[in-house]
Short mmCIF file of C-alpha atoms in Angstrom, two decimals:
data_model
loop_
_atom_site.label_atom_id
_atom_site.label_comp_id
_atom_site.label_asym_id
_atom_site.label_seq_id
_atom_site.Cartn_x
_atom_site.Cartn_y
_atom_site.Cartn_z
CA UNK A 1 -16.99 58.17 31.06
CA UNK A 2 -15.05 56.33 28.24
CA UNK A 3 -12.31 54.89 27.62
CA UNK A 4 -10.22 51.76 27.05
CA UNK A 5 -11.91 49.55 29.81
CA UNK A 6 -15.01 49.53 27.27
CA UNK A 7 -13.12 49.37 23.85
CA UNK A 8 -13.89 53.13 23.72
CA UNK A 9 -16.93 52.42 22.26
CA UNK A 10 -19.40 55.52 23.20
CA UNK A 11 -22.44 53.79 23.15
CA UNK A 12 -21.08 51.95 26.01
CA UNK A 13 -20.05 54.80 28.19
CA UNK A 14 -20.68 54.58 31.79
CA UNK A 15 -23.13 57.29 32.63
CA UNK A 16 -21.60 59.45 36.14
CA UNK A 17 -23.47 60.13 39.32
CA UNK A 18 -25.18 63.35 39.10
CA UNK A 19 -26.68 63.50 42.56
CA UNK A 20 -23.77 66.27 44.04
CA UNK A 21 -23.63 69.86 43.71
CA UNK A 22 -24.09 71.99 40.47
CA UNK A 23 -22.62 70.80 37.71
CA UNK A 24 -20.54 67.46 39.93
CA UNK A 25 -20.21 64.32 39.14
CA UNK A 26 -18.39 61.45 40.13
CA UNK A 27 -18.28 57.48 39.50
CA UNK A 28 -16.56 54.55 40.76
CA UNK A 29 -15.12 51.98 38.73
CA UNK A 30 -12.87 49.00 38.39
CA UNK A 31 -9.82 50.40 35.90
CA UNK A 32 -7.20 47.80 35.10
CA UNK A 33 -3.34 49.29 34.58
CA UNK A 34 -2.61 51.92 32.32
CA UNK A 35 -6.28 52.83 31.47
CA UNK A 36 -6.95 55.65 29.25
CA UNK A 37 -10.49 57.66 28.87
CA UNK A 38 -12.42 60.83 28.71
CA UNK A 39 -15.72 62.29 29.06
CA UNK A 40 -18.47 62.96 27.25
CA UNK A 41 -21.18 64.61 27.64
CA UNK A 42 -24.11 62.35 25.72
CA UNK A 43 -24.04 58.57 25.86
CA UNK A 44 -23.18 57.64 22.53
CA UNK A 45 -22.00 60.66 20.97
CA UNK A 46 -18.51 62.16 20.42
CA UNK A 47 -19.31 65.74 20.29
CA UNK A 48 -17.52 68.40 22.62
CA UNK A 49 -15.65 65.31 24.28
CA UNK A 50 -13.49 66.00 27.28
CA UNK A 51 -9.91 65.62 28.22
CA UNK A 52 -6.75 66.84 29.93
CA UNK A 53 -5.20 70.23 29.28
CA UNK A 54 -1.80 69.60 28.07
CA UNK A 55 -0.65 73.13 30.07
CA UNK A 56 -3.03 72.84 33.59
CA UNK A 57 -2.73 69.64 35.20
CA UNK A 58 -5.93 68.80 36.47
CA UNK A 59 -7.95 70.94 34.01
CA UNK A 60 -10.30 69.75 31.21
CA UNK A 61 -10.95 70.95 27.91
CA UNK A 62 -13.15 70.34 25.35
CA UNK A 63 -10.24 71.09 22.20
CA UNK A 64 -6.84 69.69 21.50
CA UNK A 65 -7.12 68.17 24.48
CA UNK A 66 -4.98 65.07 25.70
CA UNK A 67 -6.00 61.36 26.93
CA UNK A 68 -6.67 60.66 30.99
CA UNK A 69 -4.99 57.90 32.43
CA UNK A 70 -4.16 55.95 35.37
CA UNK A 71 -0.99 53.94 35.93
CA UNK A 72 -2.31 51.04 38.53
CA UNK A 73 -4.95 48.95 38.52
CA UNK A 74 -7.69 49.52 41.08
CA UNK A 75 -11.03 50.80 42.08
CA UNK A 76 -11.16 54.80 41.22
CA UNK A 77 -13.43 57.78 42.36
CA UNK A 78 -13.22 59.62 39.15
CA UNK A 79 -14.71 63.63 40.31
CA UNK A 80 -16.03 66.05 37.41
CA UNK A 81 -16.96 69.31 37.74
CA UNK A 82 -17.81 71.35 34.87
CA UNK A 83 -18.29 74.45 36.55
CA UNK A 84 -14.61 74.89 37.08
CA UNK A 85 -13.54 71.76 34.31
CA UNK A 86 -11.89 70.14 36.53
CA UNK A 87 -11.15 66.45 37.42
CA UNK A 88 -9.67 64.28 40.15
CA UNK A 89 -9.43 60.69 41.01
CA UNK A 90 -9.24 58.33 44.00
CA UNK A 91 -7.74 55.11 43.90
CA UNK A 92 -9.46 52.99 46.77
CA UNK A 93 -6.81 51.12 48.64
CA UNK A 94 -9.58 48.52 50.73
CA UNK A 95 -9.38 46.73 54.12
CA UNK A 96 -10.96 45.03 56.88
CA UNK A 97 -12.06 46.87 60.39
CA UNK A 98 -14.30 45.48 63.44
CA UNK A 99 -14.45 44.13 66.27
CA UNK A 100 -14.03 40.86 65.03
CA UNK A 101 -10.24 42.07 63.07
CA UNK A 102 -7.28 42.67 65.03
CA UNK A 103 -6.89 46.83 64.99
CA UNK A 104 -10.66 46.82 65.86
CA UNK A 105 -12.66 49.57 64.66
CA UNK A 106 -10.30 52.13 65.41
CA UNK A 107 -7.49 50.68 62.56
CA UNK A 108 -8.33 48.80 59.07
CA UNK A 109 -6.49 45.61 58.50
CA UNK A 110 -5.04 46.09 54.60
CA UNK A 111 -6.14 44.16 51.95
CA UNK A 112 -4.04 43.53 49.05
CA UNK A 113 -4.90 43.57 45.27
CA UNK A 114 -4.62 40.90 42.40
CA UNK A 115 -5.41 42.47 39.46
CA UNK A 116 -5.72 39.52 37.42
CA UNK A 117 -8.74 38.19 39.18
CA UNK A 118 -9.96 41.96 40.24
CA UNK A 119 -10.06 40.89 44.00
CA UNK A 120 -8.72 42.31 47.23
CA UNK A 121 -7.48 39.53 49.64
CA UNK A 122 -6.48 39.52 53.04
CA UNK A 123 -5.41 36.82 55.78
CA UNK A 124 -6.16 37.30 59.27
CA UNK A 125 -6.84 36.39 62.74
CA UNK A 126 -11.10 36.97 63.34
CA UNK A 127 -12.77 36.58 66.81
CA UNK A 128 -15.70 34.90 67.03
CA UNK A 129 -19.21 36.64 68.22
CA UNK A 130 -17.78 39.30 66.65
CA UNK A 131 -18.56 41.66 63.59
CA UNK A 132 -16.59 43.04 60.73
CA UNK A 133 -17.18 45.39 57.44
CA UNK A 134 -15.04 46.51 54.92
CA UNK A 135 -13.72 49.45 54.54
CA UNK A 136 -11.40 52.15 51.64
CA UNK A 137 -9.20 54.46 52.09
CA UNK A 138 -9.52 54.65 55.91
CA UNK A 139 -12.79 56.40 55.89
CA UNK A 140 -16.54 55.65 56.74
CA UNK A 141 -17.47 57.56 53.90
CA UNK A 142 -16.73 54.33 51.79
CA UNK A 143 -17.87 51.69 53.92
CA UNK A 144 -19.57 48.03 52.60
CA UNK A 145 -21.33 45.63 54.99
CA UNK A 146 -24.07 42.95 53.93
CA UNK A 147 -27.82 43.38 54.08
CA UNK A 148 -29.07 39.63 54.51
CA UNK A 149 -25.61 38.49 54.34
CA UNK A 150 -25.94 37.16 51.68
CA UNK A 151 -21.83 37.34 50.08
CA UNK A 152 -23.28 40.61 48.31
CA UNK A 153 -22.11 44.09 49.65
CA UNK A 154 -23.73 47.24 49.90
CA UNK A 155 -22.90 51.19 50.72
CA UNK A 156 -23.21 51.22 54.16
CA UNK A 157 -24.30 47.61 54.75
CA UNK A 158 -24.99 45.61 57.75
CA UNK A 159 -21.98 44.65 59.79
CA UNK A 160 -20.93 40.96 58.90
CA UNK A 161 -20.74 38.58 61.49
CA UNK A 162 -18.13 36.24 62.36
CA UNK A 163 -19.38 32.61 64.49
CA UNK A 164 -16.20 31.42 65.86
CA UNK A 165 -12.42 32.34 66.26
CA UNK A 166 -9.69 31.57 63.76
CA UNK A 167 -7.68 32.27 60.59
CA UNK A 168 -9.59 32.87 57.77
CA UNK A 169 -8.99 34.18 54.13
CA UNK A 170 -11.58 36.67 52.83
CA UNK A 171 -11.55 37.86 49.45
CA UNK A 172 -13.42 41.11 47.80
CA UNK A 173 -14.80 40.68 44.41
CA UNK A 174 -14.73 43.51 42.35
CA UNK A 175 -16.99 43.38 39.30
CA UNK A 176 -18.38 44.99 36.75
CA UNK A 177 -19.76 48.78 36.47
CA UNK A 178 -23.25 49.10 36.28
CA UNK A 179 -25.18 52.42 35.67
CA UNK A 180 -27.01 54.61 36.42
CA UNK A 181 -26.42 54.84 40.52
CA UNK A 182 -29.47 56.56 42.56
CA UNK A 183 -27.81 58.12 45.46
CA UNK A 184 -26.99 57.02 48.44
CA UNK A 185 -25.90 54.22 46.79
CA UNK A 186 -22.88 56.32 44.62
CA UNK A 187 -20.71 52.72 43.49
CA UNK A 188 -21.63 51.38 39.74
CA UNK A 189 -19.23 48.78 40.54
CA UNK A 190 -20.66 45.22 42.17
CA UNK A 191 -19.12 43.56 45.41
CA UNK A 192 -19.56 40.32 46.66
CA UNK A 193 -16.81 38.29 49.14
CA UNK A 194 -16.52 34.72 50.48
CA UNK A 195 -14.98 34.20 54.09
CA UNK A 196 -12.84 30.90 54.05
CA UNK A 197 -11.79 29.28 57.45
CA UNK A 198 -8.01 28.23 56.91
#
């Protein structure tokens, strides 16, 4: 994948996550407003690049084919499959859920996005002895927690504990996409957070 968010500069594409089906692919990525790009298929090279047909939405084509874009900023699941050429994205909208956040961990608590500093933040009420992870799109298939909690997230993390009861401020850190992403672990973005006590 390139585009804008790397100067368009094919050397620096972001290589996808091959680990699906056939000819799939997807990637996640931080894209900040109004970000253009397109695919290729070698790192570095311009040759048979990909974009959208101008007549099928949602199709790709190799010639006279038009730029990609998304309007908002935000963390995308960009989807490729080349056995049909066709595309889709995600936008992540993230939030809290637990037992330790107020809808449990039956409802996410939303978080809300500052795309100047890249991070989600969110105010809330936390009970102590309690536990907490975050969470997109309403779904456990995208689901962080901290292994050695550390303020470092990971796919499927440990839950992240909470010591005592109050108002806090936590923040999630998006930054920048790293890659190539073994499976399970399908995100070539980083996350960290911080957890302040207001």
């Amino acid at each position: 994948m390139v585009g804008a968010f790397i100067d368009w500069k094919e050397g620096n594409a972001i290589e996808m996550n091959a680990d699906l089906p056939g000819l799939e692919y997807n990637i996640f990525a931080y894209l900040p407003a109004c970000s253009e790009f397109k695919f290729i298929p070698t790192k570095g090279s311009w040759a048979k690049d990909m974009g959208a047909s101008k007549t099928e939405p949602g199709k790709l084509v190799v010639d006279d084919e038009g730029i990609l874009k998304v309007t908002d900023a935000g963390v995308y699941e960009v989807r490729l499959n080349l056995n049909t050429m066709t595309w889709v994205i995600n936008k992540q909208a993230f939030g809290l859920i637990g037992s330790a956040t107020p809808g449990g961990w039956n409802e996410s608590t939303p978080m809300t996005l500052d795309p100047a500093t890249r991070s989600y933040t969110c105010t809330l009420n936390l009970i102590g002895g309690n536990e907490f992870k975050f969470r997109a799109n309403n779904k456990w298939d995208y689901n962080f927690g901290d292994n050695g909690n550390d303020g470092t997230l990971e796919a499927g993390g440990a839950n992240i504990p909470v010591a005592e009861s109050g108002n806090y401020t936590i923040t999630l850190k998006i930054g920048d996409a790293v890659a190539p992403v073994v499976a399970p672990a399908q995100y070539p973005v980083t996350y960290t957070y911080t957890i302040k006590k207001n």
